[in-house]
Amino acid sequence: MKIKTFSIISLLCVLLACGSQRNENKQTGSNEQTTTKMSIDFNADSAYDYINRQVLFGPRVPNTESHRNCREWLISELTRHGASVTRQDVKLTAFDGTKLDATNIIGSFNPEVSDRLLLLAHWDCRPWADADPDPANHKKPVDGANDGASGVGVLLEIARQIGKNATDKGIDILFVDAEDWGTDGDDESWALGSRHFANNPHQPGYRPQQAILLDMVGGHNAKFHKEYFSIQNAPSLVDKVWSVAAQSGYENYFLPEIGGAVTDDHVELLKVGIPAINIIEFHPTNGFNPTWHTTNDNMTAISKETLKAVGQTVINYIYEQSE
Ligand code: AHN
Ligand code: ZN
């Protein structure tokens, strides 16, 4: 009698389990055209910590100990999250003749997949806080919490999430060097690392279908306008990313308005025909965040809310996009 009761209950359980299984299948059935959404929670505390870790190395100005130490750590983090890492060492000549020991770092997920999304940020720091209100600071290096480390921090958290939540997408995370050793009025003086990468990719013929640059993505109350070169050269990618941002609830950060033109790493990719966009805080009339190229570009300049808006948008774009 006892056995019989048990069997009936077991049978009921099996039937119920089958029923709910069938319902699940129905919900995600292909005839309903429901995309299989894998929702991944971007952890802004982790991204913030990744920014802080970079800042603690000291200003990552090329040819310094801080720069070399941070480089090794970036390589080890990408490796730890399961990326196949390539390090591209190159001596670059800055506008002032300085030879820079630069390193681009590329971490690839699913390297065998031919359709690739490239996510990039610059990891170097500007050697001079020459936009500082106090001229006494103009020759000091910047901490680059927002200008540099924020984009890298968001991408390291994305790498960590990809490591935990396998995707079949081909994703490359690129940390470019020597972006910020530039001078006003000379567009060619910026983005030396990405120019080198665009012309000498880590694999011959490497040509990602899409590229997204993150630059200064951690500012308090940041607004991201649709950057001009991005809109002009990769309008559909801009529209897709901005619409994912709106669907994700971040329309207050990603404004559906055209912004100014920013000479930045994405332009070097555009020059060689890669559709590339820049998510950057650049107001059409007010310009960059007031901490830009000042000694105030430190951890106090970073907002976890902004990191979340950007990181969650990019993660949703990666995992929700159905080609
Ligand atoms: C120019 O000022 C022409 N480009 C700035 C790009 C940049 C500097 N992004 C971060 N720092
Ligand atoms: Zn800068």
Coordinates of C-alpha atoms and ligand atoms in Angstrom, one line a residue:
M1 CA 0.0 0.0 0.0
K2 CA 2.8 2.4 1.0
I3 CA 4.7 1.5 -2.2
K4 CA 1.6 2.0 -4.3
T5 CA 1.0 5.6 -2.9
F6 CA 4.6 6.4 -3.6
S7 CA 4.3 5.2 -7.2
I8 CA 1.2 7.2 -7.8
I9 CA 2.8 10.3 -6.5
S10 CA 5.9 9.6 -8.6
L11 CA 3.8 9.1 -11.7
L12 CA 2.0 12.4 -11.0
C13 CA 5.3 14.2 -10.6
V14 CA 6.6 12.8 -13.9
L15 CA 3.4 13.8 -15.7
L16 CA 3.5 17.3 -14.2
A17 CA 7.1 17.7 -15.1
C18 CA 6.4 16.6 -18.7
G19 CA 3.5 19.1 -18.8
S20 CA 5.6 22.1 -17.7
Q21 CA 8.4 21.0 -20.1
R22 CA 5.9 21.0 -22.9
N23 CA 4.8 24.5 -22.0
E24 CA 8.4 25.8 -22.0
N25 CA 9.0 24.3 -25.4
K26 CA 5.9 25.9 -26.7
Q27 CA 7.0 29.3 -25.4
T28 CA 10.3 29.2 -27.1
G29 CA 9.0 27.3 -30.1
S30 CA 10.5 28.5 -33.4
N31 CA 7.0 29.0 -35.0
E32 CA 6.4 31.8 -32.5
Q33 CA 9.6 33.6 -33.6
T34 CA 10.6 34.2 -30.0
T35 CA 14.3 34.9 -29.8
T36 CA 16.1 32.8 -27.2
K37 CA 17.0 35.5 -24.7
M38 CA 19.8 34.8 -22.4
S39 CA 19.8 37.6 -19.8
I40 CA 23.1 38.3 -18.3
D41 CA 23.5 40.7 -15.4
F42 CA 26.3 43.1 -15.9
N43 CA 27.9 43.7 -12.5
A44 CA 28.7 47.4 -12.1
D45 CA 30.5 46.8 -8.8
S46 CA 32.9 44.5 -10.6
A47 CA 33.4 46.9 -13.4
Y48 CA 34.1 49.7 -10.9
D49 CA 36.6 47.5 -9.1
Y50 CA 38.3 46.8 -12.5
I51 CA 38.7 50.5 -13.0
N52 CA 40.0 51.0 -9.5
R53 CA 42.6 48.2 -10.0
Q54 CA 43.9 50.0 -13.1
V55 CA 44.1 53.4 -11.3
L56 CA 46.0 51.7 -8.4
F57 CA 48.8 50.8 -10.8
G58 CA 49.4 54.6 -11.2
P59 CA 49.0 56.6 -14.4
R60 CA 49.4 54.0 -17.3
V61 CA 51.6 56.4 -19.3
P62 CA 53.7 54.5 -22.0
N63 CA 57.3 53.9 -21.0
T64 CA 56.5 53.8 -17.2
E65 CA 56.5 51.0 -14.6
S66 CA 52.8 51.6 -14.0
H67 CA 52.1 51.0 -17.7
R68 CA 54.2 47.8 -17.8
N69 CA 52.6 46.4 -14.6
C70 CA 49.1 47.1 -15.8
R71 CA 49.8 45.5 -19.2
E72 CA 50.7 42.2 -17.6
W73 CA 47.6 42.3 -15.4
L74 CA 45.3 43.0 -18.4
I75 CA 46.8 40.0 -20.2
S76 CA 46.3 37.7 -17.2
E77 CA 42.7 38.9 -16.6
L78 CA 41.7 38.2 -20.2
T79 CA 43.4 34.8 -20.1
R80 CA 41.7 34.0 -16.8
H81 CA 38.3 34.6 -18.4
G82 CA 39.0 32.1 -21.1
A83 CA 40.0 34.4 -24.0
S84 CA 42.8 33.4 -26.4
V85 CA 45.2 36.4 -25.9
T86 CA 47.5 37.9 -28.4
R87 CA 49.9 40.6 -27.4
Q88 CA 51.1 43.0 -30.0
D89 CA 54.3 44.9 -29.0
V90 CA 55.3 47.8 -31.1
K91 CA 57.5 50.9 -30.9
L92 CA 55.5 53.9 -32.0
T93 CA 56.7 57.4 -32.6
A94 CA 54.7 60.2 -31.0
F95 CA 54.2 63.7 -32.5
D96 CA 56.9 65.0 -30.2
G97 CA 59.4 62.4 -31.4
T98 CA 59.1 60.2 -28.2
K99 CA 59.5 56.5 -28.9
L100 CA 56.6 54.7 -27.1
D101 CA 56.9 51.1 -26.0
A102 CA 53.3 50.2 -26.8
T103 CA 51.3 47.0 -26.5
N104 CA 47.9 46.3 -28.0
I105 CA 46.2 43.4 -26.2
I106 CA 43.6 41.2 -28.0
G107 CA 41.5 38.6 -26.2
S108 CA 39.4 36.4 -28.6
F109 CA 36.3 34.3 -27.7
N110 CA 35.4 31.6 -30.2
P111 CA 38.3 32.5 -32.5
E112 CA 37.1 29.9 -35.1
V113 CA 33.8 31.9 -35.8
S114 CA 34.2 34.1 -38.8
D115 CA 31.5 36.6 -38.1
R116 CA 33.2 38.8 -35.4
L117 CA 32.3 41.7 -33.1
L118 CA 35.2 43.8 -31.9
L119 CA 34.9 45.6 -28.6
L120 CA 37.7 48.0 -27.9
A121 CA 38.9 50.7 -25.4
H122 CA 42.3 52.4 -24.9
W123 CA 44.2 51.4 -21.9
D124 CA 46.9 54.1 -21.8
C125 CA 46.8 57.4 -19.9
R126 CA 47.5 60.9 -21.0
P127 CA 50.9 62.1 -19.8
W128 CA 49.7 65.6 -19.2
A129 CA 46.6 67.0 -17.4
D130 CA 46.8 70.0 -19.8
A131 CA 43.1 70.8 -19.5
D132 CA 43.3 71.2 -15.8
P133 CA 42.0 74.5 -14.4
D134 CA 45.2 74.9 -12.5
P135 CA 48.2 75.4 -14.8
A136 CA 50.5 73.9 -12.1
N137 CA 49.0 70.5 -13.0
H138 CA 49.5 70.7 -16.8
K139 CA 52.6 68.6 -16.8
K140 CA 51.3 65.9 -14.4
P141 CA 49.9 62.7 -15.8
V142 CA 46.2 61.9 -15.4
D143 CA 44.8 59.0 -13.4
G144 CA 42.5 58.2 -16.4
A145 CA 39.8 56.6 -14.3
N146 CA 37.2 57.7 -16.9
D147 CA 39.5 58.5 -19.8
G148 CA 40.8 55.0 -20.5
A149 CA 40.1 52.8 -17.5
S150 CA 36.3 53.1 -17.7
G151 CA 36.1 51.5 -21.1
V152 CA 38.6 48.8 -20.2
G153 CA 36.8 48.1 -16.9
V154 CA 33.5 47.6 -18.6
L155 CA 35.1 45.3 -21.2
L156 CA 36.9 43.3 -18.5
E157 CA 33.5 42.7 -16.8
I158 CA 32.1 41.7 -20.1
A159 CA 35.0 39.3 -20.6
R160 CA 34.2 37.9 -17.1
Q161 CA 30.6 37.4 -18.0
I162 CA 31.4 35.8 -21.4
G163 CA 33.7 33.4 -19.5
K164 CA 30.8 32.4 -17.2
N165 CA 28.0 32.4 -19.8
A166 CA 29.3 30.8 -23.0
T167 CA 28.1 32.4 -26.2
D168 CA 28.6 31.1 -29.7
K169 CA 29.4 34.6 -31.0
G170 CA 32.8 35.5 -32.2
I171 CA 33.9 38.3 -29.9
D172 CA 37.2 40.1 -29.7
I173 CA 38.2 42.4 -26.9
L174 CA 40.9 44.8 -27.9
F175 CA 42.8 47.1 -25.5
V176 CA 44.6 49.6 -27.6
D177 CA 47.7 51.5 -26.4
A178 CA 49.0 55.1 -27.1
E179 CA 45.7 56.7 -27.8
D180 CA 46.2 59.7 -25.6
W181 CA 49.8 61.0 -26.4
G182 CA 48.2 63.5 -28.8
T183 CA 48.2 67.2 -29.4
D184 CA 45.4 69.6 -30.2
G185 CA 45.1 70.4 -33.8
D186 CA 46.9 67.3 -35.1
D187 CA 44.4 64.6 -35.7
E188 CA 47.1 62.1 -36.6
S189 CA 48.8 62.4 -33.3
W190 CA 46.1 60.5 -31.4
A191 CA 45.1 56.8 -31.6
L192 CA 48.6 55.5 -32.5
G193 CA 47.9 52.0 -31.1
S194 CA 44.7 51.5 -33.0
R195 CA 46.2 52.9 -36.2
H196 CA 48.9 50.3 -35.9
F197 CA 46.3 47.5 -35.2
A198 CA 44.1 48.6 -38.2
N199 CA 47.1 48.4 -40.5
N200 CA 48.7 45.3 -38.9
P201 CA 46.0 43.2 -37.3
H202 CA 47.0 40.3 -35.1
Q203 CA 45.8 37.9 -37.8
P204 CA 46.4 38.6 -41.5
G205 CA 43.2 39.7 -43.1
Y206 CA 41.3 40.1 -39.8
R207 CA 38.2 42.1 -40.6
P208 CA 35.4 42.2 -37.9
Q209 CA 31.9 42.8 -39.2
Q210 CA 31.3 45.4 -36.4
A211 CA 33.3 47.3 -33.9
I212 CA 32.2 49.2 -30.8
L213 CA 34.6 51.6 -29.0
L214 CA 34.0 52.5 -25.4
D215 CA 35.6 55.8 -24.4
M216 CA 34.8 57.8 -21.2
V217 CA 31.8 55.6 -20.3
G218 CA 31.9 56.1 -16.5
G219 CA 31.1 59.8 -15.9
H220 CA 28.4 60.9 -13.5
N221 CA 25.1 61.6 -15.3
A222 CA 26.8 60.9 -18.6
K223 CA 24.8 61.5 -21.8
F224 CA 25.8 59.5 -24.9
H225 CA 25.0 61.3 -28.1
K226 CA 25.3 59.5 -31.5
E227 CA 28.8 60.4 -32.4
Y228 CA 29.1 62.1 -35.8
F229 CA 31.7 59.8 -37.5
S230 CA 29.9 56.8 -36.2
I231 CA 26.5 57.9 -37.6
Q232 CA 28.1 58.9 -40.9
N233 CA 30.0 55.6 -41.5
A234 CA 28.1 52.9 -39.5
P235 CA 24.5 54.2 -39.0
S236 CA 22.9 50.8 -38.7
L237 CA 25.2 49.7 -35.9
V238 CA 24.6 53.0 -34.0
D239 CA 20.8 52.6 -34.4
K240 CA 21.0 48.9 -33.2
V241 CA 23.0 49.7 -30.1
W242 CA 20.9 52.8 -29.2
S243 CA 17.7 50.8 -29.6
V244 CA 19.0 48.0 -27.4
A245 CA 19.9 50.7 -24.8
A246 CA 16.3 52.1 -25.0
Q247 CA 14.8 48.5 -24.7
S248 CA 17.0 47.9 -21.7
G249 CA 15.7 51.1 -20.0
Y250 CA 18.7 53.3 -20.6
E251 CA 17.2 55.9 -22.9
N252 CA 18.2 58.6 -20.4
Y253 CA 21.9 57.8 -21.1
F254 CA 21.8 57.0 -24.8
L255 CA 20.1 60.0 -26.4
P256 CA 18.6 59.7 -29.8
E257 CA 20.5 62.9 -30.9
I258 CA 23.4 63.5 -33.2
G259 CA 26.5 64.6 -31.3
G260 CA 29.8 66.2 -32.3
A261 CA 32.7 64.5 -34.2
V262 CA 35.4 62.9 -32.1
T263 CA 38.7 61.9 -33.6
D264 CA 39.2 58.6 -31.7
D265 CA 40.3 55.0 -32.1
H266 CA 37.1 54.1 -34.1
V267 CA 38.2 56.4 -36.9
E268 CA 41.3 54.3 -37.5
L269 CA 39.1 51.3 -38.0
L270 CA 36.7 53.2 -40.2
K271 CA 39.7 54.2 -42.4
V272 CA 40.4 50.6 -43.2
G273 CA 36.7 49.8 -43.9
I274 CA 35.6 48.3 -40.5
P275 CA 32.1 49.6 -39.5
A276 CA 33.0 51.1 -36.1
I277 CA 31.1 53.3 -33.6
N278 CA 32.1 55.2 -30.5
I279 CA 30.1 55.3 -27.3
I280 CA 31.6 58.4 -25.8
E281 CA 30.4 61.2 -23.5
F282 CA 30.8 64.2 -25.8
H283 CA 28.2 66.9 -25.6
P284 CA 27.6 68.8 -28.9
T285 CA 28.0 72.2 -27.2
N286 CA 29.7 71.5 -23.8
G287 CA 32.2 68.9 -25.1
F288 CA 33.8 66.3 -22.9
N289 CA 33.2 65.7 -19.2
P290 CA 34.7 68.5 -17.1
T291 CA 37.2 66.0 -15.6
W292 CA 38.7 65.3 -19.1
H293 CA 42.5 65.7 -19.2
T294 CA 42.5 67.1 -15.6
T295 CA 43.8 65.7 -12.3
N296 CA 40.1 65.2 -11.4
D297 CA 39.8 62.3 -13.7
N298 CA 40.1 59.9 -10.7
M299 CA 37.8 57.4 -9.0
T300 CA 35.5 60.2 -7.8
A301 CA 34.7 60.8 -11.5
I302 CA 33.2 57.3 -11.8
S303 CA 29.5 56.5 -11.5
K304 CA 28.4 52.9 -11.1
E305 CA 25.0 53.8 -12.6
T306 CA 26.6 55.0 -15.8
L307 CA 28.8 51.9 -16.0
K308 CA 25.7 49.7 -15.6
A309 CA 23.9 51.6 -18.4
V310 CA 26.8 51.1 -20.8
G311 CA 27.8 47.6 -19.8
Q312 CA 24.3 46.2 -19.7
T313 CA 23.5 47.7 -23.1
V314 CA 26.6 46.1 -24.7
I315 CA 26.0 42.7 -23.0
N316 CA 22.4 42.8 -24.1
Y317 CA 23.5 43.6 -27.6
I318 CA 25.9 40.6 -27.6
Y319 CA 23.5 38.1 -26.2
E320 CA 20.1 39.3 -27.6
Q321 CA 21.1 40.1 -31.1
S322 CA 19.7 37.6 -33.6
E323 CA 21.2 37.9 -37.0
Ligands
AHN1 C1 40.8 64.8 -29.8 O1 40.8 65.6 -28.9 C2 41.0 65.3 -31.2 N1 40.5 63.6 -29.6 C3 40.4 63.1 -28.3 C4 40.2 61.6 -28.2 C5 40.4 61.2 -26.8 C6 41.3 61.7 -26.0 N2 39.7 60.3 -26.2 C7 40.2 60.2 -25.0 N3 41.1 61.0 -24.8
ZN2 ZN 42.2 61.5 -23.3

